[in-house]
Amino acid sequence: MFVGRTSVAGPAVGSCTGGKGARFSVEELYGFTKKPKVTRGHCGKADKTDSKKETKEKGESVLASHILEAARRVMEQRRLEIYLKECDVTMEESGMAYSVGAEYPWAVGAEYPLHHIHKARGGHIHVKYRNLGKSGLRVSCLGLGTWVTFGSQISDEMAESVMTLAYDNGINLFDTAEVYASGRAETTLGNILKKKGWRRSSYVVTTKIYWGGHAETERGLSRKHIIEGLRGSLARLQLEYVDIVFANRSDINAPMEEIVRAMTFVIDQGMAMYWGTSRWNAVEIMEAYSIARQFNLVPPVCEQAEYHYFQREKVELHLPELYHKIGVGAMTWSPLACGILTGKYNNGVPERSRAAMKAYTWLKERLYSDEGKQQLRKVKELHLLADRLNCTPAQLAIAWCLRSQGISSVLLGVSNTEQLLENINSIKVLLQLTPPLVTEIDTLLGNKPQKHKKEVSC
């Protein structure tokens, strides 16, 4: 990208390469092609004089090295500024460090990926990026989901504001499904993406296939519905492809080989880049992987799973094992347990909340159950812990989910920009989650999953 970039390994003086297509080094650009010359004295001088000259020579050599290092840093800084300007990102000198080797180690001798710097309202927020499982796809540790909100709970104008704020703060992952709001969530997401005109290569869109319509052939994971359902999603999204297509639950009526072959087909046709699973168990995922390897097909790269304080076993016990064995990563959803962890249900069910909606009577019943009441008591104790950390309960809950490096991304569901900003700032809380604090939370919850020891027969 940048002509004349030098390969910098440290403060030592490097050499330039000659010949056709040669690149200029910092040494040539700043006139230091050789060490500074020092005039030698006559042979008959005393040892003391020679020692002074040697000291002077070394000092001048060190000075030259320091000048070269400063020149390199200036050049790297200018290249960084040029790249950020091309990406339409402003950078305030007062709020950012220019120590290339320490603050931005990825900047030395490499293209400058926009991994750590993004525009943010109210200050810079450093959004982290993680690989999706063991694939090469880099996704933001926080993603924006559209379940409940897009095409249903919030207006299209608010959906656009939320998406814009998310993108400006470095979130590059947007998740939806064919069933969300009967397809309207995909339509809303597609309209916003088309209106904003963001580079298609700068964001990741995922959708899920299973419930596509009322007809028998419009649901499930048959080859027919996977292909036709994804085509319908692409039409609503107004995209040529999605980055990841998820099988939105397992299907006992569809042979596993048929599912894997259909997913491989849509990838080969350029309709998707990767495929994954959602709400599958470890045995089903392992079966899909084994079939893919047996027939030289494409295996799944990720499992979408529910994960929060009160739903832990799958993500903490089973998925890490799959990650290490076959490279399947974890993308989690509902970090706030449908809003329970925010505390808004501590004194009943507010109007216009999710539990008050007709489609979520199951959530209301869950809140009034004995288990739900016990969970609400623990939520109140967690609120006291959040106050101690000077953060909101939602930020603590999301940071708790992010603490595991095995999780590629945590999907957020928000209804306004203020809520999104609050959730994004959970990244700052992540730094406060020390091992003793995590142990304290585990003790408070009392539900940390334990590996069952295999019985050994004598």
Coordinates of C-alpha atoms in Angstrom, one line a residue:
M1 CA 0.0 0.0 0.0
F2 CA 2.7 2.4 0.9
V3 CA 5.8 2.8 -1.4
G4 CA 9.1 2.8 0.3
R5 CA 8.0 1.1 3.5
T6 CA 11.0 -0.1 5.6
S7 CA 11.3 -3.3 7.5
V8 CA 12.1 -2.2 11.0
A9 CA 13.2 -4.8 13.6
G10 CA 14.7 -2.5 16.2
P11 CA 16.8 0.6 16.7
A12 CA 19.7 -0.8 14.7
V13 CA 20.6 0.8 11.4
G14 CA 19.4 -1.2 8.4
S15 CA 20.7 -1.3 4.8
C16 CA 18.9 -0.5 1.6
T17 CA 18.5 -2.8 -1.4
G18 CA 19.6 -1.8 -4.8
G19 CA 18.7 -2.8 -8.3
K20 CA 15.5 -2.6 -10.3
G21 CA 12.4 -1.9 -8.2
A22 CA 14.5 -1.2 -5.1
R23 CA 12.8 0.5 -2.1
F24 CA 14.4 3.4 -0.4
S25 CA 15.3 2.9 3.3
V26 CA 15.0 5.5 6.0
E27 CA 18.9 5.6 6.0
E28 CA 18.9 6.8 2.4
L29 CA 16.1 9.3 2.8
Y30 CA 17.7 10.9 5.8
G31 CA 21.3 10.7 4.5
F32 CA 22.7 8.1 6.9
T33 CA 24.1 5.5 4.5
K34 CA 27.2 5.0 6.6
K35 CA 28.3 5.5 10.2
P36 CA 29.5 9.0 10.9
K37 CA 33.2 9.3 10.0
V38 CA 35.6 10.1 12.8
T39 CA 39.1 11.5 12.0
R40 CA 41.8 9.3 13.5
G41 CA 44.7 10.9 15.5
H42 CA 48.4 10.2 14.9
C43 CA 49.9 7.0 16.0
G44 CA 52.0 8.5 18.7
K45 CA 49.1 9.9 20.8
A46 CA 48.6 8.7 24.3
D47 CA 46.1 5.9 25.2
K48 CA 44.0 8.5 27.0
T49 CA 43.5 10.6 23.8
D50 CA 42.5 7.4 21.9
S51 CA 40.0 6.5 24.5
K52 CA 38.3 9.9 24.3
K53 CA 38.1 9.6 20.5
E54 CA 36.6 6.2 20.8
T55 CA 34.0 7.4 23.3
K56 CA 33.2 10.3 20.9
E57 CA 32.8 7.9 18.0
K58 CA 30.5 5.7 19.9
G59 CA 28.4 8.6 21.0
E60 CA 28.0 9.9 17.5
S61 CA 27.1 6.4 16.3
V62 CA 24.4 6.1 19.0
L63 CA 23.1 9.6 18.2
A64 CA 22.8 8.6 14.5
S65 CA 20.9 5.5 15.5
H66 CA 18.5 7.6 17.7
I67 CA 17.9 10.0 14.8
L68 CA 17.2 7.1 12.5
E69 CA 14.7 5.6 14.9
A70 CA 13.0 8.9 15.3
A71 CA 12.8 9.2 11.5
R72 CA 11.2 5.8 11.3
R73 CA 8.6 6.7 13.9
V74 CA 7.8 9.9 12.0
M75 CA 7.3 8.0 8.8
E76 CA 5.2 5.3 10.4
Q77 CA 3.0 8.0 12.1
R78 CA 2.5 9.8 8.7
R79 CA 1.6 6.5 7.0
L80 CA -0.9 5.8 9.8
E81 CA -2.5 9.2 9.5
I82 CA -2.8 8.8 5.7
Y83 CA -4.4 5.4 6.1
L84 CA -6.9 6.7 8.7
K85 CA -7.7 9.6 6.5
E86 CA -8.5 7.2 3.6
C87 CA -10.8 5.3 6.0
D88 CA -12.5 8.6 7.0
V89 CA -11.4 8.2 10.6
T90 CA -10.3 11.3 12.5
M91 CA -7.5 11.0 15.0
E92 CA -6.8 13.5 17.9
E93 CA -3.2 13.7 18.9
S94 CA -4.2 14.5 22.4
G95 CA -6.1 11.3 22.8
M96 CA -3.7 8.8 21.1
A97 CA -0.2 7.6 21.6
Y98 CA 2.2 7.4 18.6
S99 CA 4.5 4.8 20.0
V100 CA 4.5 2.5 17.0
G101 CA 6.3 -0.4 18.6
A102 CA 4.3 -0.4 21.8
E103 CA 0.8 1.1 21.2
Y104 CA 0.4 -0.2 17.7
P105 CA 2.8 -3.2 17.3
W106 CA 0.8 -4.3 14.2
A107 CA 1.9 -1.0 12.4
V108 CA 5.6 -1.8 12.1
G109 CA 6.5 -3.2 8.7
A110 CA 2.9 -4.2 7.8
E111 CA -0.3 -2.9 6.1
Y112 CA -2.4 -1.0 8.6
P113 CA -5.6 -3.0 9.4
L114 CA -8.2 -0.9 11.2
H115 CA -8.3 -3.2 14.2
H116 CA -8.0 -0.9 17.2
I117 CA -9.0 2.6 16.1
H118 CA -12.5 3.8 15.3
K119 CA -14.6 6.9 15.6
A120 CA -16.6 6.9 18.8
R121 CA -19.0 9.4 20.4
G122 CA -17.7 10.6 23.7
G123 CA -14.1 9.3 23.2
H124 CA -12.3 6.5 21.6
I125 CA -13.5 3.0 22.3
H126 CA -11.0 0.3 21.5
V127 CA -13.1 -2.6 20.0
K128 CA -11.2 -5.9 20.0
Y129 CA -11.4 -8.4 17.1
R130 CA -11.2 -12.1 17.3
N131 CA -11.0 -15.0 14.9
L132 CA -14.3 -16.8 14.2
G133 CA -13.3 -20.2 15.6
K134 CA -10.1 -21.3 13.9
S135 CA -11.1 -19.7 10.6
G136 CA -9.3 -16.6 9.3
L137 CA -12.4 -14.4 9.6
R138 CA -12.0 -11.5 12.0
V139 CA -15.1 -10.4 13.8
S140 CA -15.7 -7.7 16.4
C141 CA -16.0 -9.2 19.9
L142 CA -19.4 -7.5 20.1
G143 CA -21.9 -8.0 17.3
L144 CA -25.3 -6.4 16.7
G145 CA -28.3 -8.7 16.6
T146 CA -31.7 -8.0 15.1
W147 CA -33.9 -10.5 17.0
V148 CA -37.0 -8.8 18.4
T149 CA -35.9 -5.3 17.5
F150 CA -35.5 -4.8 13.7
G151 CA -38.8 -4.8 11.8
S152 CA -40.8 -5.1 15.0
Q153 CA -40.0 -3.4 18.3
I154 CA -38.1 -0.4 17.0
S155 CA -38.7 1.9 14.0
D156 CA -36.5 1.7 10.9
E157 CA -35.1 5.2 11.7
M158 CA -34.0 4.0 15.1
A159 CA -32.6 0.8 13.5
E160 CA -30.5 2.9 11.2
S161 CA -29.2 5.0 14.1
V162 CA -28.3 2.0 16.1
M163 CA -26.5 0.4 13.1
T164 CA -24.6 3.6 12.3
L165 CA -23.4 4.0 15.8
A166 CA -22.4 0.3 16.0
Y167 CA -20.4 0.6 12.7
D168 CA -18.7 3.8 13.8
N169 CA -17.6 2.2 17.0
G170 CA -15.9 -0.7 15.2
I171 CA -18.7 -3.3 15.3
N172 CA -18.4 -5.2 12.0
L173 CA -20.8 -8.1 12.7
F174 CA -24.6 -7.9 12.0
D175 CA -26.7 -10.9 12.7
T176 CA -30.2 -11.7 11.5
A177 CA -32.4 -14.6 10.4
E178 CA -35.2 -15.4 7.9
V179 CA -37.7 -15.9 10.8
Y180 CA -37.1 -12.6 12.6
A181 CA -40.2 -10.5 12.2
S182 CA -41.2 -12.8 9.4
G183 CA -38.4 -11.6 7.2
R184 CA -38.9 -7.9 8.0
A185 CA -35.7 -7.8 10.0
E186 CA -33.6 -8.9 7.0
T187 CA -35.5 -6.3 4.8
T188 CA -34.7 -3.5 7.3
L189 CA -31.1 -4.5 7.6
G190 CA -30.7 -4.7 3.8
N191 CA -32.3 -1.3 3.3
I192 CA -29.9 0.3 5.9
L193 CA -26.8 -1.3 4.3
K194 CA -27.8 -0.1 0.9
K195 CA -28.5 3.4 2.1
K196 CA -25.3 3.7 4.1
G197 CA -23.1 2.5 1.2
W198 CA -20.5 1.0 3.4
R199 CA -17.8 -1.1 1.6
R200 CA -19.1 -4.7 1.5
S201 CA -15.7 -6.0 2.5
S202 CA -15.8 -3.9 5.7
Y203 CA -18.6 -5.8 7.5
V204 CA -19.9 -9.3 8.2
V205 CA -23.5 -10.3 7.7
T206 CA -24.9 -13.5 9.1
T207 CA -28.3 -15.0 8.7
K208 CA -30.0 -18.2 9.9
I209 CA -32.1 -20.7 7.9
Y210 CA -34.9 -23.0 9.3
W211 CA -38.3 -21.3 9.6
G212 CA -39.0 -19.7 6.3
G213 CA -42.8 -20.0 5.8
H214 CA -45.9 -22.0 6.6
A215 CA -45.7 -24.6 4.0
E216 CA -44.0 -28.0 4.8
T217 CA -41.2 -27.4 2.3
E218 CA -40.6 -23.8 3.6
R219 CA -39.0 -24.9 6.9
G220 CA -36.3 -27.3 8.0
L221 CA -32.9 -28.1 6.7
S222 CA -33.6 -30.0 3.5
R223 CA -31.4 -29.2 0.5
K224 CA -34.4 -27.5 -1.0
H225 CA -35.1 -25.1 1.8
I226 CA -31.4 -24.3 2.6
I227 CA -30.9 -23.2 -1.0
E228 CA -34.3 -21.5 -1.5
G229 CA -34.4 -20.0 2.0
L230 CA -30.9 -18.5 1.5
R231 CA -31.9 -17.0 -1.9
G232 CA -34.9 -15.4 -0.2
S233 CA -32.7 -14.0 2.5
L234 CA -30.3 -12.5 0.0
A235 CA -33.2 -10.9 -1.9
R236 CA -34.4 -9.3 1.3
L237 CA -30.9 -8.2 2.3
Q238 CA -30.2 -7.0 -1.2
L239 CA -26.8 -8.7 -1.0
E240 CA -25.0 -11.0 -3.3
Y241 CA -23.8 -13.2 -0.4
V242 CA -23.8 -13.5 3.3
D243 CA -20.6 -14.1 5.2
I244 CA -22.1 -16.9 7.4
V245 CA -25.2 -18.9 7.0
F246 CA -26.4 -20.7 10.1
A247 CA -28.6 -23.8 10.4
N248 CA -31.0 -22.3 13.0
R249 CA -31.5 -25.6 15.0
S250 CA -31.0 -29.2 14.1
D251 CA -33.5 -31.1 11.9
I252 CA -34.3 -34.7 12.7
N253 CA -36.0 -35.1 9.4
A254 CA -33.0 -34.1 7.3
P255 CA -30.0 -36.5 6.9
M256 CA -26.8 -34.9 8.1
E257 CA -25.0 -35.6 4.9
E258 CA -27.8 -33.7 3.0
I259 CA -27.4 -30.7 5.2
V260 CA -23.6 -30.6 4.9
R261 CA -23.8 -31.1 1.1
A262 CA -26.3 -28.3 0.8
M263 CA -24.2 -25.9 2.9
T264 CA -21.2 -26.8 0.8
F265 CA -23.2 -26.1 -2.4
V266 CA -24.3 -22.6 -1.3
I267 CA -20.7 -21.8 -0.4
D268 CA -19.4 -23.1 -3.7
Q269 CA -22.1 -21.0 -5.5
G270 CA -20.8 -17.9 -3.8
M271 CA -24.0 -17.4 -1.8
A272 CA -22.1 -17.6 1.5
M273 CA -18.5 -17.6 2.7
Y274 CA -18.9 -19.9 5.7
W275 CA -21.6 -21.9 7.4
G276 CA -22.3 -22.6 11.1
T277 CA -24.8 -24.1 13.5
S278 CA -27.2 -22.6 16.0
R279 CA -28.6 -24.5 19.0
W280 CA -27.0 -27.7 18.0
N281 CA -25.5 -30.1 20.5
A282 CA -21.9 -31.2 20.5
V283 CA -22.7 -34.7 19.1
E284 CA -24.6 -33.2 16.1
I285 CA -21.8 -30.7 15.4
M286 CA -19.2 -33.5 15.5
E287 CA -21.3 -35.6 13.1
A288 CA -21.4 -32.7 10.6
Y289 CA -17.7 -32.2 10.9
S290 CA -17.0 -36.0 10.4
I291 CA -19.2 -36.1 7.3
A292 CA -17.5 -33.0 5.9
R293 CA -14.1 -34.6 6.3
Q294 CA -15.2 -38.0 5.0
F295 CA -16.6 -36.6 1.7
N296 CA -14.3 -33.6 1.3
L297 CA -17.1 -31.1 2.0
V298 CA -17.0 -27.8 4.0
P299 CA -17.3 -28.3 7.8
P300 CA -19.1 -25.7 10.1
V301 CA -16.9 -23.0 11.7
C302 CA -19.1 -21.7 14.5
E303 CA -21.9 -22.5 16.9
Q304 CA -24.4 -19.9 18.0
A305 CA -25.4 -20.5 21.6
E306 CA -27.2 -18.8 24.4
Y307 CA -24.8 -17.7 27.2
H308 CA -25.3 -15.7 30.3
Y309 CA -25.0 -16.0 34.1
F310 CA -27.7 -18.6 34.2
Q311 CA -26.9 -20.6 31.0
R312 CA -23.3 -21.8 31.2
E313 CA -22.7 -25.5 30.7
K314 CA -22.7 -25.7 26.9
V315 CA -20.4 -22.7 26.3
E316 CA -18.0 -23.4 29.2
L317 CA -17.8 -27.2 28.9
H318 CA -18.7 -28.6 25.5
L319 CA -17.8 -25.9 23.0
P320 CA -14.2 -25.4 24.2
E321 CA -13.6 -29.1 23.6
L322 CA -15.0 -28.8 20.1
Y323 CA -12.9 -25.7 19.5
H324 CA -9.7 -27.5 20.4
K325 CA -10.6 -30.7 18.5
I326 CA -12.1 -29.4 15.3
G327 CA -11.8 -25.6 15.4
V328 CA -15.5 -24.7 15.8
G329 CA -15.9 -21.4 17.6
A330 CA -18.6 -19.9 19.7
M331 CA -20.9 -16.9 18.9
T332 CA -23.2 -16.2 21.9
W333 CA -26.5 -14.5 22.2
S334 CA -28.8 -13.1 25.0
P335 CA -26.0 -12.0 27.3
L336 CA -28.6 -10.2 29.4
A337 CA -30.9 -13.2 29.6
C338 CA -33.7 -11.3 27.7
G339 CA -33.3 -8.3 29.9
I340 CA -33.5 -10.1 33.3
L341 CA -29.9 -9.2 34.2
T342 CA -30.5 -5.5 33.7
G343 CA -32.8 -5.4 36.8
K344 CA -35.8 -4.0 35.0
Y345 CA -37.9 -7.0 36.1
N346 CA -36.9 -6.8 39.8
N347 CA -40.2 -5.1 40.7
G348 CA -42.5 -6.7 38.2
V349 CA -43.0 -6.6 34.4
P350 CA -42.9 -3.1 33.0
E351 CA -45.1 -2.1 30.0
R352 CA -43.5 -2.3 26.6
S353 CA -40.8 -4.7 27.9
R354 CA -40.1 -7.9 26.2
A355 CA -41.9 -10.0 28.8
A356 CA -45.0 -7.9 28.3
M357 CA -45.2 -8.8 24.6
K358 CA -47.7 -11.6 23.6
A359 CA -45.1 -13.6 21.8
Y360 CA -43.0 -13.8 25.0
T361 CA -45.4 -15.1 27.6
W362 CA -42.9 -17.9 28.3
L363 CA -40.5 -15.2 29.6
K364 CA -43.2 -13.8 31.9
E365 CA -43.9 -17.3 33.2
R366 CA -40.2 -17.9 33.7
L367 CA -39.9 -14.7 35.8
Y368 CA -42.7 -15.8 38.2
S369 CA -41.4 -19.3 38.6
D370 CA -39.5 -20.4 41.7
E371 CA -36.3 -20.6 39.7
G372 CA -37.0 -17.1 38.2
K373 CA -37.5 -15.6 41.6
Q374 CA -34.3 -17.1 42.9
Q375 CA -32.4 -15.7 39.8
L376 CA -33.8 -12.2 40.5
R377 CA -32.5 -12.4 44.0
K378 CA -29.0 -13.1 42.7
V379 CA -29.4 -10.3 40.1
K380 CA -29.9 -7.9 43.0
E381 CA -26.6 -9.1 44.6
L382 CA -24.8 -8.7 41.2
H383 CA -26.1 -5.1 41.1
L384 CA -24.2 -4.4 44.3
L385 CA -21.1 -5.8 42.7
A386 CA -21.6 -3.7 39.6
D387 CA -21.9 -0.6 41.9
R388 CA -18.6 -1.5 43.5
L389 CA -16.9 -1.6 40.0
N390 CA -18.6 1.7 39.1
C391 CA -20.4 0.2 36.1
T392 CA -23.9 -0.8 35.2
P393 CA -25.3 -4.4 35.7
A394 CA -25.6 -4.8 31.9
Q395 CA -21.9 -3.8 31.4
L396 CA -20.8 -6.3 34.0
A397 CA -22.9 -9.1 32.5
I398 CA -21.6 -8.5 29.0
A399 CA -18.0 -8.2 30.2
W400 CA -18.4 -11.5 32.0
C401 CA -19.4 -13.1 28.7
L402 CA -16.4 -11.5 26.9
R403 CA -13.9 -12.8 29.5
S404 CA -13.6 -16.1 27.6
Q405 CA -11.2 -16.0 24.6
G406 CA -13.0 -19.0 23.3
I407 CA -16.0 -16.8 22.4
S408 CA -15.6 -15.1 19.0
S409 CA -18.4 -12.6 19.5
V410 CA -21.2 -11.7 21.9
L411 CA -24.4 -10.6 20.1
L412 CA -26.2 -7.5 21.5
G413 CA -29.9 -6.8 21.1
V414 CA -30.6 -3.1 21.7
S415 CA -33.6 -0.8 21.2
N416 CA -31.9 2.6 21.2
T417 CA -28.5 4.2 20.8
E418 CA -28.0 5.0 24.5
Q419 CA -28.4 1.3 25.3
L420 CA -25.9 0.4 22.6
L421 CA -23.3 2.9 23.9
E422 CA -23.8 1.5 27.4
N423 CA -23.2 -2.0 26.2
I424 CA -20.2 -1.1 24.1
N425 CA -18.5 0.3 27.2
S426 CA -18.6 -3.1 28.7
I427 CA -15.2 -3.6 27.0
K428 CA -13.7 -1.2 29.6
V429 CA -15.2 -3.3 32.4
L430 CA -13.5 -6.4 31.0
L431 CA -10.2 -5.1 32.3
Q432 CA -11.5 -5.2 35.9
L433 CA -12.5 -8.8 35.7
T434 CA -9.6 -10.2 37.6
P435 CA -9.5 -13.9 38.6
P436 CA -10.5 -13.2 42.2
L437 CA -13.5 -11.2 41.0
V438 CA -14.6 -13.9 38.6
T439 CA -14.3 -16.4 41.5
E440 CA -16.5 -14.1 43.6
I441 CA -19.1 -14.1 40.8
D442 CA -19.0 -17.9 40.5
T443 CA -19.5 -18.2 44.3
L444 CA -22.4 -15.8 44.2
L445 CA -24.1 -17.7 41.2
G446 CA -23.3 -21.1 42.6
N447 CA -23.7 -22.7 39.1
K448 CA -20.2 -23.1 37.7
P449 CA -20.2 -26.2 35.4
Q450 CA -18.0 -29.0 36.6
K451 CA -16.5 -31.7 34.4
H452 CA -17.8 -35.1 35.4
K453 CA -15.0 -37.5 36.3
K454 CA -15.1 -40.8 34.5
E455 CA -15.6 -43.8 36.7
V456 CA -12.6 -46.1 36.7
S457 CA -13.4 -49.8 37.2
C458 CA -11.0 -51.9 39.1

